[in-house]
Amino acid sequence: TEHMFFEEDRIAAFREMICADTVEEREAALDKILPYQQGDFKALYEALEGNPVTIRFLDPPLHEFVPTEEEDIKKLADAQGKSVEDIKTIIASLHEFNPMMGHRGCRLAVT
């Protein structure tokens, strides 16, 4: 499922969701993401023509989705009305010593 989000327009919305400070910011980003997921899953189920499918949880560490290039960090900061330093602080907080045991997407609901 994480590969659904790496296209330019999708990754921007996903990064906004990850870096949201408020419920309202997160919900606004999720409102952008939902149509992508709905369309992708609809197309997937139609292509399968009734055959079974296994959908994997979104599982990579969240820091894999945030920008690393200065230009991309600035774009994200501008999109969210935050400073570059604020975004860099959020990004730094997402890096984990052992990402295989940390706050991965599939465990966010239980941590």
mmCIF file with all atom_site columns, C-alpha atoms in Angstrom, residues 40-51:
data_model
loop_
_atom_site.group_PDB
_atom_site.id
_atom_site.type_symbol
_atom_site.label_atom_id
_atom_site.label_alt_id
_atom_site.label_comp_id
_atom_site.label_asym_id
_atom_site.label_entity_id
_atom_site.label_seq_id
_atom_site.pdbx_PDB_ins_code
_atom_site.Cartn_x
_atom_site.Cartn_y
_atom_site.Cartn_z
_atom_site.occupancy
_atom_site.B_iso_or_equiv
_atom_site.pdbx_formal_charge
_atom_site.auth_seq_id
_atom_site.auth_comp_id
_atom_site.auth_asym_id
_atom_site.auth_atom_id
_atom_site.pdbx_PDB_model_num
ATOM 1  C CA . ASP A 1 40 ? -6.888  2.495   -6.437  1.00 0.00 ? 40 ASP A CA 1
ATOM 2  C CA . PHE A 1 41 ? -8.795  -0.145  -4.499  1.00 0.00 ? 41 PHE A CA 1
ATOM 3  C CA . LYS A 1 42 ? -11.812 0.090   -6.805  1.00 0.00 ? 42 LYS A CA 1
ATOM 4  C CA . ALA A 1 43 ? -9.547  -0.458  -9.822  1.00 0.00 ? 43 ALA A CA 1
ATOM 5  C CA . LEU A 1 44 ? -7.798  -3.325  -8.041  1.00 0.00 ? 44 LEU A CA 1
ATOM 6  C CA . TYR A 1 45 ? -11.033 -5.132  -7.204  1.00 0.00 ? 45 TYR A CA 1
ATOM 7  C CA . GLU A 1 46 ? -12.396 -4.603  -10.707 1.00 0.00 ? 46 GLU A CA 1
ATOM 8  C CA . ALA A 1 47 ? -9.204  -6.018  -12.242 1.00 0.00 ? 47 ALA A CA 1
ATOM 9  C CA . LEU A 1 48 ? -9.405  -9.074  -9.982  1.00 0.00 ? 48 LEU A CA 1
ATOM 10 C CA . GLU A 1 49 ? -12.899 -9.936  -11.248 1.00 0.00 ? 49 GLU A CA 1
ATOM 11 C CA . GLY A 1 50 ? -13.943 -11.527 -7.959  1.00 0.00 ? 50 GLY A CA 1
ATOM 12 C CA . ASN A 1 51 ? -10.657 -13.275 -7.206  1.00 0.00 ? 51 ASN A CA 1
#
